[in-house]
PDB file of C-alpha atoms and ligand atoms in Angstrom:
ATOM      1  CA  UNK P 387       9.303 -13.882   1.003  1.00  0.00           C
ATOM      2  CA  UNK P 388       5.668 -15.200   2.472  1.00  0.00           C
ATOM      3  CA  UNK P 389       2.941 -12.851   2.167  1.00  0.00           C
ATOM      4  CA  UNK P 390       1.581 -11.214   5.541  1.00  0.00           C
ATOM      5  CA  UNK P 391      -1.998 -10.733   6.141  1.00  0.00           C
ATOM      6  CA  UNK P 392      -2.441  -8.943   9.035  1.00  0.00           C
ATOM      7  CA  UNK P 393      -4.794  -9.820  11.250  1.00  0.00           C
ATOM      8  CA  UNK P 394      -6.406  -7.396  13.690  1.00  0.00           C
ATOM      9  CA  UNK P 395      -9.851  -7.084  15.132  1.00  0.00           C
ATOM     10  CA  UNK P 396     -10.104  -3.834  13.341  1.00  0.00           C
ATOM     11  CA  UNK P 397      -8.506  -3.904  10.370  1.00  0.00           C
ATOM     12  CA  UNK P 398     -11.450  -6.140   9.780  1.00  0.00           C
ATOM     13  CA  UNK P 399     -13.858  -4.429  10.903  1.00  0.00           C
ATOM     14  CA  UNK P 400     -13.189  -1.497   8.578  1.00  0.00           C
ATOM     15  CA  UNK P 401     -12.588  -3.961   5.963  1.00  0.00           C
ATOM     16  CA  UNK P 402     -16.286  -5.110   6.087  1.00  0.00           C
ATOM     17  CA  UNK P 403     -16.861  -1.147   5.953  1.00  0.00           C
ATOM     18  CA  UNK P 404     -15.343  -1.036   2.635  1.00  0.00           C
ATOM     19  CA  UNK P 405     -17.191  -4.770   1.156  1.00  0.00           C
ATOM     20  CA  UNK P 406     -20.360  -2.987   1.271  1.00  0.00           C
ATOM     21  CA  UNK P 407     -21.758  -1.777  -1.561  1.00  0.00           C
ATOM     22  CA  UNK P 408     -23.836   1.113   0.114  1.00  0.00           C
ATOM     23  CA  UNK P 409     -20.908   2.606   2.023  1.00  0.00           C
ATOM     24  CA  UNK P 410     -20.511   6.213   0.151  1.00  0.00           C
ATOM     25  CA  UNK P 411     -17.331   8.010  -0.699  1.00  0.00           C
ATOM     26  CA  UNK P 412     -16.618   9.884   2.469  1.00  0.00           C
ATOM     27  CA  UNK P 413     -16.749   6.909   4.556  1.00  0.00           C
ATOM     28  CA  UNK P 414     -15.223   4.089   1.442  1.00  0.00           C
ATOM     29  CA  UNK P 415     -12.411   6.450   2.146  1.00  0.00           C
ATOM     30  CA  UNK P 416     -12.557   7.397   5.691  1.00  0.00           C
ATOM     31  CA  UNK P 417     -11.796   3.478   6.179  1.00  0.00           C
ATOM     32  CA  UNK P 418      -9.425   3.059   3.714  1.00  0.00           C
ATOM     33  CA  UNK P 419      -7.518   5.511   5.172  1.00  0.00           C
ATOM     34  CA  UNK P 420      -7.694   4.161   8.922  1.00  0.00           C
ATOM     35  CA  UNK P 421      -6.720   0.777   7.571  1.00  0.00           C
ATOM     36  CA  UNK P 422      -3.738   1.810   5.830  1.00  0.00           C
ATOM     37  CA  UNK P 423      -2.910   3.369   9.255  1.00  0.00           C
ATOM     38  CA  UNK P 424      -3.120   0.529  10.915  1.00  0.00           C
ATOM     39  CA  UNK P 425      -0.772  -1.664   8.734  1.00  0.00           C
ATOM     40  CA  UNK P 426       1.665   1.086   8.638  1.00  0.00           C
ATOM     41  CA  UNK P 427       1.773   0.598  12.448  1.00  0.00           C
ATOM     42  CA  UNK P 428       2.079  -3.557  12.294  1.00  0.00           C
ATOM     43  CA  UNK P 429       4.477  -2.957   9.422  1.00  0.00           C
ATOM     44  CA  UNK P 430       6.854  -0.745  11.120  1.00  0.00           C
ATOM     45  CA  UNK P 431       7.193  -2.267  14.234  1.00  0.00           C
ATOM     46  CA  UNK P 432      10.695  -3.389  13.202  1.00  0.00           C
ATOM     47  CA  UNK P 433      11.790  -0.693  11.172  1.00  0.00           C
ATOM     48  CA  UNK P 434      15.641   0.105  12.137  1.00  0.00           C
ATOM     49  CA  UNK P 435      16.426   2.782  14.765  1.00  0.00           C
ATOM     50  CA  UNK P 436      19.431   4.491  15.410  1.00  0.00           C
ATOM     51  CA  UNK P 437      20.506   6.154  18.885  1.00  0.00           C
ATOM     52  CA  UNK P 438      20.358   9.637  19.805  1.00  0.00           C
ATOM     53  CA  UNK P 439      21.660  11.709  22.524  1.00  0.00           C
ATOM     54  CA  UNK P 440      18.867  14.415  23.832  1.00  0.00           C
ATOM     55  CA  UNK P 441      18.392  16.743  26.383  1.00  0.00           C
ATOM     56  CA  UNK P 442      15.058  15.884  28.498  1.00  0.00           C
ATOM     57  CA  UNK P 443      13.914  18.440  31.162  1.00  0.00           C
ATOM     58  CA  UNK P 444      15.762  16.441  33.550  1.00  0.00           C
ATOM     59  CA  UNK P 445      18.671  14.910  32.240  1.00  0.00           C
ATOM     60  CA  UNK P 446      20.557  13.848  29.128  1.00  0.00           C
ATOM     61  CA  UNK P 447      19.383  10.710  27.719  1.00  0.00           C
ATOM     62  CA  UNK P 448      20.467   7.811  24.959  1.00  0.00           C
ATOM     63  CA  UNK P 449      16.740   7.539  22.843  1.00  0.00           C
ATOM     64  CA  UNK P 450      15.158   6.242  19.587  1.00  0.00           C
ATOM     65  CA  UNK P 451      14.630   7.841  16.060  1.00  0.00           C
ATOM     66  CA  UNK P 452      14.084   6.099  12.838  1.00  0.00           C
ATOM     67  CA  UNK P 453      17.439   5.434  11.104  1.00  0.00           C
ATOM     68  CA  UNK P 454      16.253   5.653   7.686  1.00  0.00           C
ATOM     69  CA  UNK P 455      14.107   7.437   5.299  1.00  0.00           C
ATOM     70  CA  UNK P 456      11.063   6.105   4.375  1.00  0.00           C
ATOM     71  CA  UNK P 457       9.278   6.476   1.200  1.00  0.00           C
ATOM     72  CA  UNK P 458       5.146   6.120   0.370  1.00  0.00           C
ATOM     73  CA  UNK P 459       4.512   5.546  -3.237  1.00  0.00           C
ATOM     74  CA  UNK P 460       1.024   5.244  -4.340  1.00  0.00           C
ATOM     75  CA  UNK P 461       0.064   3.563  -7.491  1.00  0.00           C
ATOM     76  CA  UNK P 462      -2.351   6.099  -8.768  1.00  0.00           C
ATOM     77  CA  UNK P 463      -5.118   5.910  -8.944  1.00  0.00           C
ATOM     78  CA  UNK P 464      -6.360   4.181  -5.931  1.00  0.00           C
ATOM     79  CA  UNK P 465      -3.090   3.750  -4.085  1.00  0.00           C
ATOM     80  CA  UNK P 466      -3.556   7.647  -3.006  1.00  0.00           C
ATOM     81  CA  UNK P 467      -6.653   6.480  -0.504  1.00  0.00           C
ATOM     82  CA  UNK P 468      -3.750   4.973   1.800  1.00  0.00           C
ATOM     83  CA  UNK P 469      -1.473   7.674   1.742  1.00  0.00           C
ATOM     84  CA  UNK P 470      -2.987  10.065   4.289  1.00  0.00           C
ATOM     85  CA  UNK P 471      -3.785   7.169   6.672  1.00  0.00           C
ATOM     86  CA  UNK P 472       0.308   6.128   6.704  1.00  0.00           C
ATOM     87  CA  UNK P 473       1.831   9.720   6.693  1.00  0.00           C
ATOM     88  CA  UNK P 474      -0.277  10.023   9.892  1.00  0.00           C
ATOM     89  CA  UNK P 475       1.881   7.718  11.263  1.00  0.00           C
ATOM     90  CA  UNK P 476       4.873   8.437   9.724  1.00  0.00           C
ATOM     91  CA  UNK P 477       4.762  12.301   9.185  1.00  0.00           C
ATOM     92  CA  UNK P 478       8.359  12.223   7.703  1.00  0.00           C
ATOM     93  CA  UNK P 479       7.619  10.116   4.822  1.00  0.00           C
ATOM     94  CA  UNK P 480       8.556  11.486   1.382  1.00  0.00           C
ATOM     95  CA  UNK P 481       5.934  10.792  -0.946  1.00  0.00           C
ATOM     96  CA  UNK P 482       6.878   9.340  -4.829  1.00  0.00           C
ATOM     97  CA  UNK P 483       3.692   8.837  -7.484  1.00  0.00           C
ATOM     98  CA  UNK P 484       3.508   5.796  -9.836  1.00  0.00           C
ATOM     99  CA  UNK P 485       0.727   6.447 -12.646  1.00  0.00           C
ATOM    100  CA  UNK P 486      -0.731   2.946 -14.078  1.00  0.00           C
ATOM    101  CA  UNK P 487      -4.038   1.742 -15.216  1.00  0.00           C
ATOM    102  CA  UNK P 488      -5.002  -1.401 -16.243  1.00  0.00           C
ATOM    103  CA  UNK P 489      -6.194  -1.572 -19.808  1.00  0.00           C
ATOM    104  CA  UNK P 490      -9.838  -2.836 -19.819  1.00  0.00           C
ATOM    105  CA  UNK P 491      -9.908  -5.160 -22.495  1.00  0.00           C
ATOM    106  CA  UNK P 492      -6.184  -6.894 -21.418  1.00  0.00           C
ATOM    107  CA  UNK P 493      -5.781  -6.007 -17.871  1.00  0.00           C
ATOM    108  CA  UNK P 494      -2.208  -5.372 -18.675  1.00  0.00           C
ATOM    109  CA  UNK P 495      -0.682  -2.060 -16.470  1.00  0.00           C
ATOM    110  CA  UNK P 496      -0.159   1.137 -18.982  1.00  0.00           C
ATOM    111  CA  UNK P 497       2.150   3.363 -17.114  1.00  0.00           C
ATOM    112  CA  UNK P 498       1.659   7.219 -17.663  1.00  0.00           C
ATOM    113  CA  UNK P 499       3.281   8.884 -15.177  1.00  0.00           C
ATOM    114  CA  UNK P 500       6.184   8.762 -12.408  1.00  0.00           C
ATOM    115  CA  UNK P 501       8.205  10.951  -9.373  1.00  0.00           C
ATOM    116  CA  UNK P 502      10.502   9.916  -7.091  1.00  0.00           C
ATOM    117  CA  UNK P 503      12.732  11.919  -4.628  1.00  0.00           C
ATOM    118  CA  UNK P 504      16.042  12.074  -5.486  1.00  0.00           C
ATOM    119  CA  UNK P 505      17.049   9.657  -2.453  1.00  0.00           C
ATOM    120  CA  UNK P 506      14.747   7.296  -3.120  1.00  0.00           C
ATOM    121  CA  UNK P 507      17.578   3.893  -3.388  1.00  0.00           C
ATOM    122  CA  UNK P 508      18.525   4.292   0.181  1.00  0.00           C
ATOM    123  CA  UNK P 509      14.571   4.700   1.454  1.00  0.00           C
ATOM    124  CA  UNK P 510      12.788   2.062   3.179  1.00  0.00           C
ATOM    125  CA  UNK P 511      10.601   1.687   0.043  1.00  0.00           C
ATOM    126  CA  UNK P 512       6.334   1.427   1.160  1.00  0.00           C
ATOM    127  CA  UNK P 513       4.596   0.718  -2.799  1.00  0.00           C
ATOM    128  CA  UNK P 514       0.761   0.938  -1.265  1.00  0.00           C
ATOM    129  CA  UNK P 515      -2.455   0.076  -3.883  1.00  0.00           C
ATOM    130  CA  UNK P 516      -5.250  -1.237  -2.132  1.00  0.00           C
ATOM    131  CA  UNK P 517      -5.979  -3.796  -4.919  1.00  0.00           C
ATOM    132  CA  UNK P 518      -3.881  -6.924  -5.979  1.00  0.00           C
ATOM    133  CA  UNK P 519      -5.746  -8.583  -8.938  1.00  0.00           C
ATOM    134  CA  UNK P 520      -3.719  -9.907 -11.472  1.00  0.00           C
ATOM    135  CA  UNK P 521      -0.426  -8.261  -9.635  1.00  0.00           C
ATOM    136  CA  UNK P 522       0.314  -6.735 -13.344  1.00  0.00           C
ATOM    137  CA  UNK P 523       0.482  -2.733 -11.676  1.00  0.00           C
ATOM    138  CA  UNK P 524       2.255  -3.918  -8.293  1.00  0.00           C
ATOM    139  CA  UNK P 525       5.026  -6.132 -10.543  1.00  0.00           C
ATOM    140  CA  UNK P 526       5.458  -3.432 -12.568  1.00  0.00           C
ATOM    141  CA  UNK P 527       5.427  -0.700 -10.372  1.00  0.00           C
ATOM    142  CA  UNK P 528       8.307  -2.801  -8.601  1.00  0.00           C
ATOM    143  CA  UNK P 529      10.082  -3.212 -11.278  1.00  0.00           C
ATOM    144  CA  UNK P 530       9.994   1.114 -11.860  1.00  0.00           C
ATOM    145  CA  UNK P 531      11.497   1.022  -8.273  1.00  0.00           C
ATOM    146  CA  UNK P 532      13.951  -1.355  -8.902  1.00  0.00           C
ATOM    147  CA  UNK P 533      15.268   0.394 -11.921  1.00  0.00           C
ATOM    148  CA  UNK P 534      16.054   3.493  -9.713  1.00  0.00           C
ATOM    149  CA  UNK P 535      17.848   1.688  -7.162  1.00  0.00           C
ATOM    150  CA  UNK P 536      15.936   0.696  -4.713  1.00  0.00           C
ATOM    151  CA  UNK P 537      16.366  -1.927  -2.402  1.00  0.00           C
ATOM    152  CA  UNK P 538      13.997  -2.198   0.629  1.00  0.00           C
ATOM    153  CA  UNK P 539      10.500  -2.686  -1.309  1.00  0.00           C
ATOM    154  CA  UNK P 540       7.554  -3.649   0.768  1.00  0.00           C
ATOM    155  CA  UNK P 541       3.969  -3.826  -1.194  1.00  0.00           C
ATOM    156  CA  UNK P 542       1.081  -2.834   0.970  1.00  0.00           C
ATOM    157  CA  UNK P 543      -2.456  -3.668  -0.304  1.00  0.00           C
ATOM    158  CA  UNK P 544      -5.679  -4.225   1.410  1.00  0.00           C
ATOM    159  CA  UNK P 545      -7.507  -7.037  -0.604  1.00  0.00           C
ATOM    160  CA  UNK P 546      -5.406  -9.313  -3.076  1.00  0.00           C
ATOM    161  CA  UNK P 547      -6.632 -12.033  -5.211  1.00  0.00           C
ATOM    162  CA  UNK P 548      -4.458 -15.509  -4.625  1.00  0.00           C
ATOM    163  CA  UNK P 549      -3.581 -15.329  -8.155  1.00  0.00           C
ATOM    164  CA  UNK P 550      -1.648 -11.485  -7.816  1.00  0.00           C
ATOM    165  CA  UNK P 551      -0.177 -13.110  -5.046  1.00  0.00           C
ATOM    166  CA  UNK P 552       1.732 -15.812  -6.675  1.00  0.00           C
ATOM    167  CA  UNK P 553       2.295 -13.443 -10.017  1.00  0.00           C
ATOM    168  CA  UNK P 554       4.118 -10.597  -7.390  1.00  0.00           C
ATOM    169  CA  UNK P 555       5.726 -13.230  -5.443  1.00  0.00           C
ATOM    170  CA  UNK P 556       7.336 -15.423  -8.652  1.00  0.00           C
ATOM    171  CA  UNK P 557       7.949 -11.663  -9.995  1.00  0.00           C
ATOM    172  CA  UNK P 558       9.726 -10.495  -7.427  1.00  0.00           C
ATOM    173  CA  UNK P 559      10.371 -13.232  -4.665  1.00  0.00           C
ATOM    174  CA  UNK P 560      12.425 -10.726  -2.619  1.00  0.00           C
ATOM    175  CA  UNK P 561      10.426  -8.446  -1.349  1.00  0.00           C
ATOM    176  CA  UNK P 562       7.894  -8.372   1.266  1.00  0.00           C
ATOM    177  CA  UNK P 563       3.786  -8.605   0.892  1.00  0.00           C
ATOM    178  CA  UNK P 564       1.177  -6.564   3.728  1.00  0.00           C
ATOM    179  CA  UNK P 565      -2.443  -7.734   3.056  1.00  0.00           C
ATOM    180  CA  UNK P 566      -5.378  -6.868   4.966  1.00  0.00           C
ATOM    181  CA  UNK P 567      -7.320  -9.816   3.223  1.00  0.00           C
ATOM    182  CA  UNK P 568      -6.111 -12.645   0.963  1.00  0.00           C
ATOM    183  CA  UNK P 569      -9.334 -13.171  -0.758  1.00  0.00           C
ATOM    184  CA  UNK P 570     -11.220 -16.115  -2.451  1.00  0.00           C
ATOM    185  CA  UNK P 571     -10.274 -15.551  -6.769  1.00  0.00           C
ATOM    186  CA  UNK P 572     -10.603 -13.332  -9.244  1.00  0.00           C
ATOM    187  CA  UNK P 573     -13.715 -13.372 -11.623  1.00  0.00           C
ATOM    188  CA  UNK P 574     -13.180 -13.594 -15.544  1.00  0.00           C
ATOM    189  CA  UNK P 575     -13.833 -10.018 -15.763  1.00  0.00           C
ATOM    190  CA  UNK P 576     -10.488  -9.190 -13.009  1.00  0.00           C
ATOM    191  CA  UNK P 577     -12.384  -8.029  -9.646  1.00  0.00           C
ATOM    192  CA  UNK P 578     -11.141  -9.335  -6.755  1.00  0.00           C
ATOM    193  CA  UNK P 579     -13.753 -11.689  -5.278  1.00  0.00           C
ATOM    194  CA  UNK P 580     -16.277 -11.057  -2.578  1.00  0.00           C
ATOM    195  CA  UNK P 581     -13.420  -7.772  -3.008  1.00  0.00           C
ATOM    196  CA  UNK P 582     -14.926  -4.358  -2.797  1.00  0.00           C
ATOM    197  CA  UNK P 583     -15.359  -3.033  -6.639  1.00  0.00           C
ATOM    198  CA  UNK P 584     -13.450  -0.804  -8.380  1.00  0.00           C
ATOM    199  CA  UNK P 585     -11.742   0.994  -5.679  1.00  0.00           C
ATOM    200  CA  UNK P 586     -10.702   4.326  -7.598  1.00  0.00           C
ATOM    201  CA  UNK P 587     -14.346   4.291  -8.368  1.00  0.00           C
ATOM    202  CA  UNK P 588     -15.483   4.367  -4.665  1.00  0.00           C
ATOM    203  CA  UNK P 589     -12.593   6.536  -2.931  1.00  0.00           C
ATOM    204  CA  UNK P 590     -13.490   9.346  -5.959  1.00  0.00           C
ATOM    205  CA  UNK P 591     -16.703   9.144  -7.140  1.00  0.00           C
ATOM    206  CA  UNK P 592     -16.323   8.427 -10.495  1.00  0.00           C
ATOM    207  CA  UNK P 593     -19.075   6.363 -10.891  1.00  0.00           C
TER     208      UNK P 593
HETATM  209  C1  PRP L 411      -6.986  -1.029 -10.069  1.00  0.00           C
HETATM  210  C2  PRP L 411      -6.344  -1.183  -8.744  1.00  0.00           C
HETATM  211  C3  PRP L 411      -4.542  -1.892  -9.044  1.00  0.00           C
HETATM  212  C4  PRP L 411      -4.964  -2.237 -10.147  1.00  0.00           C
HETATM  213  C5  PRP L 411      -4.921  -3.825  -9.724  1.00  0.00           C
HETATM  214  O1  PRP L 411      -6.540  -0.178 -10.449  1.00  0.00           O
HETATM  215  O2  PRP L 411      -5.983   0.332  -8.053  1.00  0.00           O
HETATM  216  O3  PRP L 411      -3.870  -0.328  -9.712  1.00  0.00           O
HETATM  217  O4  PRP L 411      -6.314  -2.395 -10.941  1.00  0.00           O
HETATM  218  O5  PRP L 411      -5.213  -4.668 -10.887  1.00  0.00           O
HETATM  219  P1  PRP L 411      -3.790  -5.665 -11.598  1.00  0.00           P
HETATM  220  O6  PRP L 411      -3.724  -6.386  -9.903  1.00  0.00           O
HETATM  221  O7  PRP L 411      -4.680  -6.863 -12.423  1.00  0.00           O
HETATM  222  O8  PRP L 411      -2.540  -4.758 -12.032  1.00  0.00           O
HETATM  223  P2  PRP L 411      -6.994   0.881 -11.949  1.00  0.00           P
HETATM  224  O9  PRP L 411      -6.330   0.080 -13.314  1.00  0.00           O
HETATM  225  O10 PRP L 411      -8.476   0.569 -12.039  1.00  0.00           O
HETATM  226  O11 PRP L 411      -6.765   2.210 -11.992  1.00  0.00           O
HETATM  227  P3  PRP L 411      -7.449   3.480 -10.982  1.00  0.00           P
HETATM  228  O12 PRP L 411      -6.607   3.162  -9.678  1.00  0.00           O
HETATM  229  O13 PRP L 411      -6.924   5.077 -11.705  1.00  0.00           O
HETATM  230  O14 PRP L 411      -8.793   3.473 -10.840  1.00  0.00           O
HETATM  231  N1  URA L 412      -8.633  -3.140  -9.274  1.00  0.00           N
HETATM  232  C1  URA L 412     -10.254  -2.684  -8.602  1.00  0.00           C
HETATM  233  O1  URA L 412     -10.096  -2.084  -8.117  1.00  0.00           O
HETATM  234  N2  URA L 412     -10.946  -3.751  -8.392  1.00  0.00           N
HETATM  235  C2  URA L 412     -11.275  -5.162  -8.488  1.00  0.00           C
HETATM  236  O2  URA L 412     -11.959  -6.037  -7.996  1.00  0.00           O
HETATM  237  C3  URA L 412      -9.642  -5.319  -9.423  1.00  0.00           C
HETATM  238  C4  URA L 412      -8.837  -4.303  -9.915  1.00  0.00           C
END
């Protein structure tokens, strides 16, 4: 499926805030969280609804509620920065966890944790990770979710490199890919350019 870049003035503005190298941890986290919430609002526009009968103070009325469970799946660590913003929009969402880190030499993803709700297979899944660089982490995470039976999988990232988008589309042509920005390239160290640096470290103050 095609990658969708969510081109919104507020998203662009907040993305500029996190790209600035002087942005401090607390503001960095705040802006990542807000962008994730705005992205969730756009992505969920056409989520399936079911009709339900309710009593308003005035009458009986047929209204709508979400028809499917939603599960947010942050790829640890940096994906955690997107969870609160999306939960703000979809408070009933369940949270699953996938722990992966990139080996600094090979850039290959290494799996170290997974915890899924029992009924994840029937859920609409939002895999969240701010950075789509080589695509290795996203591909490995989606492999794990498909092995658990998931069919409706959406990847939600902030900044993507063209090579990562290509790799992810080739490995998983059936998923939706949403980004806040498709950046220029990946550099020789595996960092997205212009990018925003090491997202995990900037979110959690570890450097
Ligand atoms: C970062 C990022 C992605 C991954 C992207 O995580 O959050 O998970 O790199 O790179 P890829 O597309 O080349 O796989 P990192 O491995 O730095 O771990 P962290 O989130 O724990 O800092
Ligand atoms: N992971 C990051 O945190 N930043 C990048 O630019 C690439 C991968």
